[in-house]
């Protein structure tokens, strides 16, 4: 009785992992950027992001508010962020369209992040 229980438990633990391995190596797992995410993928990604942001909520930005810093930030955005996150009054470009997950378009109504706590914004940019 004990041996059959241990055998059943062992098989019950390893069969899902073996099945997942076969699913992946057989080429059936969708990997194209146009493929929808796997059912558990979105949950895991969102859980990790929310856990990381939870630690940053009360923190303040170490960069003081000043005109010099705003201008410097705008220059950095223009050279490093604009291609994915967009610019005012422009459609989403083909680079951002092909990314997964799709980067928020910060100058559109759905990409507006001005209501995020300062610690979250600083963590995302960092």
mmCIF file of N, CA, C and O in Angstrom, residues 8-69:
data_model
loop_
_atom_site.group_PDB
_atom_site.id
_atom_site.type_symbol
_atom_site.label_atom_id
_atom_site.label_comp_id
_atom_site.label_asym_id
_atom_site.label_seq_id
_atom_site.Cartn_x
_atom_site.Cartn_y
_atom_site.Cartn_z
ATOM 1 N N UNK A 8 2.387 6.486 -6.940
ATOM 2 C CA UNK A 8 1.330 7.358 -7.470
ATOM 3 C C UNK A 8 1.652 8.824 -7.258
ATOM 4 O O UNK A 8 1.434 9.657 -8.137
ATOM 5 N N UNK A 9 2.181 9.144 -6.084
ATOM 6 C CA UNK A 9 2.555 10.516 -5.777
ATOM 7 C C UNK A 9 3.693 10.985 -6.688
ATOM 8 O O UNK A 9 3.652 12.089 -7.236
ATOM 9 N N UNK A 10 4.680 10.126 -6.870
ATOM 10 C CA UNK A 10 5.818 10.457 -7.731
ATOM 11 C C UNK A 10 5.365 10.674 -9.172
ATOM 12 O O UNK A 10 5.749 11.651 -9.819
ATOM 13 N N UNK A 11 4.549 9.775 -9.675
ATOM 14 C CA UNK A 11 4.042 9.906 -11.047
ATOM 15 C C UNK A 11 3.180 11.163 -11.165
ATOM 16 O O UNK A 11 3.296 11.921 -12.135
ATOM 17 N N UNK A 12 2.347 11.421 -10.165
ATOM 18 C CA UNK A 12 1.482 12.596 -10.181
ATOM 19 C C UNK A 12 2.260 13.895 -10.186
ATOM 20 O O UNK A 12 1.807 14.906 -10.729
ATOM 21 N N UNK A 13 3.428 13.889 -9.563
ATOM 22 C CA UNK A 13 4.253 15.092 -9.534
ATOM 23 C C UNK A 13 4.998 15.279 -10.854
ATOM 24 O O UNK A 13 5.088 16.386 -11.382
ATOM 25 N N UNK A 14 5.551 14.208 -11.402
ATOM 26 C CA UNK A 14 6.418 14.330 -12.571
ATOM 27 C C UNK A 14 5.696 14.355 -13.912
ATOM 28 O O UNK A 14 6.207 14.928 -14.870
ATOM 29 N N UNK A 15 4.531 13.765 -14.023
ATOM 30 C CA UNK A 15 3.825 13.720 -15.311
ATOM 31 C C UNK A 15 3.528 15.127 -15.855
ATOM 32 O O UNK A 15 3.756 15.384 -17.041
ATOM 33 N N UNK A 16 3.036 16.072 -15.041
ATOM 34 C CA UNK A 16 2.808 17.416 -15.608
ATOM 35 C C UNK A 16 4.090 18.081 -16.133
ATOM 36 O O UNK A 16 4.067 18.747 -17.173
ATOM 37 N N UNK A 17 5.203 17.879 -15.424
ATOM 38 C CA UNK A 17 6.462 18.459 -15.891
ATOM 39 C C UNK A 17 6.933 17.805 -17.189
ATOM 40 O O UNK A 17 7.421 18.487 -18.093
ATOM 41 N N UNK A 18 6.777 16.507 -17.281
ATOM 42 C CA UNK A 18 7.149 15.797 -18.510
ATOM 43 C C UNK A 18 6.257 16.251 -19.663
ATOM 44 O O UNK A 18 6.731 16.496 -20.775
ATOM 45 N N UNK A 19 4.961 16.410 -19.388
ATOM 46 C CA UNK A 19 4.029 16.881 -20.411
ATOM 47 C C UNK A 19 4.380 18.290 -20.881
ATOM 48 O O UNK A 19 4.355 18.583 -22.077
ATOM 49 N N UNK A 20 4.716 19.167 -19.943
ATOM 50 C CA UNK A 20 5.105 20.532 -20.307
ATOM 51 C C UNK A 20 6.390 20.525 -21.133
ATOM 52 O O UNK A 20 6.504 21.253 -22.118
ATOM 53 N N UNK A 21 7.341 19.681 -20.757
ATOM 54 C CA UNK A 21 8.595 19.575 -21.500
ATOM 55 C C UNK A 21 8.330 19.115 -22.938
ATOM 56 O O UNK A 21 8.847 19.697 -23.893
ATOM 57 N N UNK A 22 7.504 18.107 -23.096
ATOM 58 C CA UNK A 22 7.170 17.600 -24.439
ATOM 59 C C UNK A 22 6.442 18.683 -25.241
ATOM 60 O O UNK A 22 6.704 18.876 -26.430
ATOM 61 N N UNK A 23 5.533 19.408 -24.598
ATOM 62 C CA UNK A 23 4.801 20.495 -25.254
ATOM 63 C C UNK A 23 5.765 21.548 -25.791
ATOM 64 O O UNK A 23 5.629 22.030 -26.914
ATOM 65 N N UNK A 24 6.786 21.893 -25.003
ATOM 66 C CA UNK A 24 7.736 22.932 -25.392
ATOM 67 C C UNK A 24 8.677 22.446 -26.492
ATOM 68 O O UNK A 24 8.848 23.111 -27.513
ATOM 69 N N UNK A 25 9.300 21.283 -26.292
ATOM 70 C CA UNK A 25 10.297 20.820 -27.265
ATOM 71 C C UNK A 25 9.682 20.329 -28.568
ATOM 72 O O UNK A 25 10.379 20.226 -29.576
ATOM 73 N N UNK A 26 8.389 20.047 -28.574
ATOM 74 C CA UNK A 26 7.745 19.610 -29.812
ATOM 75 C C UNK A 26 7.392 20.792 -30.719
ATOM 76 O O UNK A 26 6.926 20.601 -31.839
ATOM 77 N N UNK A 27 7.597 22.039 -30.223
ATOM 78 C CA UNK A 27 7.316 23.218 -31.039
ATOM 79 C C UNK A 27 5.872 23.651 -31.012
ATOM 80 O O UNK A 27 5.447 24.461 -31.833
ATOM 81 N N UNK A 28 5.089 23.166 -30.078
ATOM 82 C CA UNK A 28 3.669 23.531 -30.017
ATOM 83 C C UNK A 28 3.402 24.781 -29.181
ATOM 84 O O UNK A 28 2.318 25.327 -29.244
ATOM 85 N N UNK A 29 4.384 25.198 -28.403
ATOM 86 C CA UNK A 29 4.196 26.392 -27.595
ATOM 87 C C UNK A 29 4.307 27.625 -28.493
ATOM 88 O O UNK A 29 5.273 27.770 -29.229
ATOM 89 N N UNK A 30 3.306 28.530 -28.459
ATOM 90 C CA UNK A 30 3.368 29.716 -29.306
ATOM 91 C C UNK A 30 4.474 30.659 -28.841
ATOM 92 O O UNK A 30 4.518 31.044 -27.673
ATOM 93 N N UNK A 31 5.372 31.025 -29.730
ATOM 94 C CA UNK A 31 6.476 31.906 -29.372
ATOM 95 C C UNK A 31 6.522 33.171 -30.220
ATOM 96 O O UNK A 31 7.330 34.049 -29.960
ATOM 97 N N UNK A 32 5.676 33.268 -31.216
ATOM 98 C CA UNK A 32 5.654 34.466 -32.059
ATOM 99 C C UNK A 32 5.074 35.633 -31.275
ATOM 100 O O UNK A 32 4.235 35.446 -30.391
ATOM 101 N N UNK A 33 5.515 36.832 -31.589
ATOM 102 C CA UNK A 33 5.024 38.000 -30.866
ATOM 103 C C UNK A 33 3.541 38.254 -31.125
ATOM 104 O O UNK A 33 2.884 38.899 -30.328
ATOM 105 N N UNK A 34 3.027 37.747 -32.206
ATOM 106 C CA UNK A 34 1.603 37.930 -32.510
ATOM 107 C C UNK A 34 0.728 36.889 -31.819
ATOM 108 O O UNK A 34 -0.483 37.005 -31.815
ATOM 109 N N UNK A 35 1.332 35.855 -31.234
ATOM 110 C CA UNK A 35 0.567 34.822 -30.542
ATOM 111 C C UNK A 35 0.012 35.366 -29.232
ATOM 112 O O UNK A 35 0.670 36.153 -28.562
ATOM 113 N N UNK A 36 -1.190 34.929 -28.872
ATOM 114 C CA UNK A 36 -1.715 35.369 -27.573
ATOM 115 C C UNK A 36 -0.899 34.728 -26.451
ATOM 116 O O UNK A 36 -0.331 33.645 -26.626
ATOM 117 N N UNK A 37 -0.823 35.382 -25.287
ATOM 118 C CA UNK A 37 -0.055 34.796 -24.184
ATOM 119 C C UNK A 37 -0.702 33.498 -23.698
ATOM 120 O O UNK A 37 -1.909 33.314 -23.820
ATOM 121 N N UNK A 38 0.117 32.628 -23.160
ATOM 122 C CA UNK A 38 -0.401 31.399 -22.571
ATOM 123 C C UNK A 38 -1.253 31.768 -21.362
ATOM 124 O O UNK A 38 -1.057 32.821 -20.752
ATOM 125 N N UNK A 39 -2.219 30.904 -20.980
ATOM 126 C CA UNK A 39 -3.150 31.260 -19.909
ATOM 127 C C UNK A 39 -2.481 31.725 -18.609
ATOM 128 O O UNK A 39 -2.915 32.686 -18.002
ATOM 129 N N UNK A 40 -1.438 31.071 -18.201
ATOM 130 C CA UNK A 40 -0.812 31.406 -16.927
ATOM 131 C C UNK A 40 0.243 32.500 -17.063
ATOM 132 O O UNK A 40 0.643 33.115 -16.078
ATOM 133 N N UNK A 41 0.675 32.778 -18.294
ATOM 134 C CA UNK A 41 1.753 33.738 -18.539
ATOM 135 C C UNK A 41 1.384 35.148 -18.073
ATOM 136 O O UNK A 41 2.179 35.826 -17.403
ATOM 137 N N UNK A 42 0.199 35.608 -18.408
ATOM 138 C CA UNK A 42 -0.223 36.953 -18.035
ATOM 139 C C UNK A 42 -0.328 37.085 -16.520
ATOM 140 O O UNK A 42 0.089 38.079 -15.940
ATOM 141 N N UNK A 43 -0.866 36.057 -15.872
ATOM 142 C CA UNK A 43 -0.987 36.070 -14.415
ATOM 143 C C UNK A 43 0.386 36.163 -13.757
ATOM 144 O O UNK A 43 0.595 36.958 -12.841
ATOM 145 N N UNK A 44 1.341 35.355 -14.214
ATOM 146 C CA UNK A 44 2.678 35.365 -13.622
ATOM 147 C C UNK A 44 3.380 36.706 -13.835
ATOM 148 O O UNK A 44 4.002 37.246 -12.914
ATOM 149 N N UNK A 45 3.284 37.241 -15.036
ATOM 150 C CA UNK A 45 3.941 38.521 -15.329
ATOM 151 C C UNK A 45 3.345 39.645 -14.491
ATOM 152 O O UNK A 45 4.074 40.442 -13.899
ATOM 153 N N UNK A 46 2.024 39.706 -14.417
ATOM 154 C CA UNK A 46 1.377 40.752 -13.624
ATOM 155 C C UNK A 46 1.681 40.606 -12.136
ATOM 156 O O UNK A 46 1.896 41.597 -11.444
ATOM 157 N N UNK A 47 1.723 39.381 -11.645
ATOM 158 C CA UNK A 47 2.033 39.150 -10.228
ATOM 159 C C UNK A 47 3.438 39.630 -9.896
ATOM 160 O O UNK A 47 3.656 40.266 -8.860
ATOM 161 N N UNK A 48 4.394 39.345 -10.761
ATOM 162 C CA UNK A 48 5.776 39.763 -10.526
ATOM 163 C C UNK A 48 5.896 41.286 -10.542
ATOM 164 O O UNK A 48 6.580 41.872 -9.696
ATOM 165 N N UNK A 49 5.239 41.931 -11.491
ATOM 166 C CA UNK A 49 5.302 43.396 -11.581
ATOM 167 C C UNK A 49 4.666 44.037 -10.348
ATOM 168 O O UNK A 49 5.230 44.946 -9.749
ATOM 169 N N UNK A 50 3.487 43.544 -9.955
ATOM 170 C CA UNK A 50 2.810 44.134 -8.799
ATOM 171 C C UNK A 50 3.603 43.914 -7.511
ATOM 172 O O UNK A 50 3.653 44.807 -6.660
ATOM 173 N N UNK A 51 4.247 42.771 -7.373
ATOM 174 C CA UNK A 51 5.073 42.519 -6.190
ATOM 175 C C UNK A 51 6.266 43.468 -6.151
ATOM 176 O O UNK A 51 6.612 44.009 -5.105
ATOM 177 N N UNK A 52 6.897 43.702 -7.284
ATOM 178 C CA UNK A 52 8.037 44.622 -7.338
ATOM 179 C C UNK A 52 7.595 46.059 -7.065
ATOM 180 O O UNK A 52 8.272 46.795 -6.345
ATOM 181 N N UNK A 53 6.471 46.466 -7.620
ATOM 182 C CA UNK A 53 5.987 47.831 -7.426
ATOM 183 C C UNK A 53 5.513 48.077 -6.001
ATOM 184 O O UNK A 53 5.585 49.204 -5.508
ATOM 185 N N UNK A 54 5.041 47.040 -5.343
ATOM 186 C CA UNK A 54 4.562 47.176 -3.960
ATOM 187 C C UNK A 54 5.662 47.733 -3.056
ATOM 188 O O UNK A 54 5.390 48.508 -2.143
ATOM 189 N N UNK A 55 6.904 47.367 -3.324
ATOM 190 C CA UNK A 55 8.028 47.845 -2.522
ATOM 191 C C UNK A 55 8.403 49.288 -2.829
ATOM 192 O O UNK A 55 9.161 49.897 -2.086
ATOM 193 N N UNK A 56 7.936 49.832 -3.938
ATOM 194 C CA UNK A 56 8.348 51.163 -4.382
ATOM 195 C C UNK A 56 7.313 52.254 -4.123
ATOM 196 O O UNK A 56 7.606 53.427 -4.310
ATOM 197 N N UNK A 57 6.118 51.881 -3.694
ATOM 198 C CA UNK A 57 5.005 52.829 -3.619
ATOM 199 C C UNK A 57 5.327 54.067 -2.784
ATOM 200 O O UNK A 57 5.094 55.182 -3.205
ATOM 201 N N UNK A 58 5.903 53.926 -1.603
ATOM 202 C CA UNK A 58 6.123 55.071 -0.736
ATOM 203 C C UNK A 58 7.406 55.830 -0.998
ATOM 204 O O UNK A 58 7.640 56.867 -0.386
ATOM 205 N N UNK A 59 8.239 55.347 -1.894
ATOM 206 C CA UNK A 59 9.538 55.990 -2.122
ATOM 207 C C UNK A 59 9.389 57.267 -2.945
ATOM 208 O O UNK A 59 8.483 57.406 -3.744
ATOM 209 N N UNK A 60 10.326 58.152 -2.733
ATOM 210 C CA UNK A 60 10.360 59.400 -3.492
ATOM 211 C C UNK A 60 11.465 59.312 -4.552
ATOM 212 O O UNK A 60 12.425 58.586 -4.391
ATOM 213 N N UNK A 61 11.313 60.078 -5.597
ATOM 214 C CA UNK A 61 12.334 60.118 -6.645
ATOM 215 C C UNK A 61 13.569 60.837 -6.123
ATOM 216 O O UNK A 61 13.463 61.900 -5.514
ATOM 217 N N UNK A 62 14.754 60.278 -6.357
ATOM 218 C CA UNK A 62 15.972 60.963 -5.927
ATOM 219 C C UNK A 62 16.345 62.132 -6.849
ATOM 220 O O UNK A 62 17.275 62.867 -6.559
ATOM 221 N N UNK A 63 15.607 62.295 -7.942
ATOM 222 C CA UNK A 63 15.875 63.377 -8.890
ATOM 223 C C UNK A 63 14.983 64.561 -8.523
ATOM 224 O O UNK A 63 13.759 64.461 -8.589
ATOM 225 N N UNK A 64 15.571 65.696 -8.123
ATOM 226 C CA UNK A 64 14.754 66.849 -7.730
ATOM 227 C C UNK A 64 14.010 67.455 -8.925
ATOM 228 O O UNK A 64 14.467 67.377 -10.065
ATOM 229 N N UNK A 65 12.859 68.058 -8.632
ATOM 230 C CA UNK A 65 12.087 68.738 -9.674
ATOM 231 C C UNK A 65 12.763 70.052 -10.019
ATOM 232 O O UNK A 65 12.926 70.917 -9.164
ATOM 233 N N UNK A 66 13.178 70.175 -11.268
ATOM 234 C CA UNK A 66 13.777 71.428 -11.737
ATOM 235 C C UNK A 66 13.654 71.478 -13.248
ATOM 236 O O UNK A 66 13.480 70.461 -13.910
ATOM 237 N N UNK A 67 13.764 72.663 -13.782
ATOM 238 C CA UNK A 67 13.659 72.826 -15.234
ATOM 239 C C UNK A 67 14.776 72.080 -15.952
ATOM 240 O O UNK A 67 14.554 71.447 -16.987
ATOM 241 N N UNK A 68 15.972 72.107 -15.391
ATOM 242 C CA UNK A 68 17.113 71.408 -15.990
ATOM 243 C C UNK A 68 16.828 69.905 -16.066
ATOM 244 O O UNK A 68 17.077 69.264 -17.093
ATOM 245 N N UNK A 69 16.282 69.336 -14.990
ATOM 246 C CA UNK A 69 15.984 67.897 -14.984
ATOM 247 C C UNK A 69 14.847 67.546 -15.943
ATOM 248 O O UNK A 69 14.857 66.482 -16.558
#
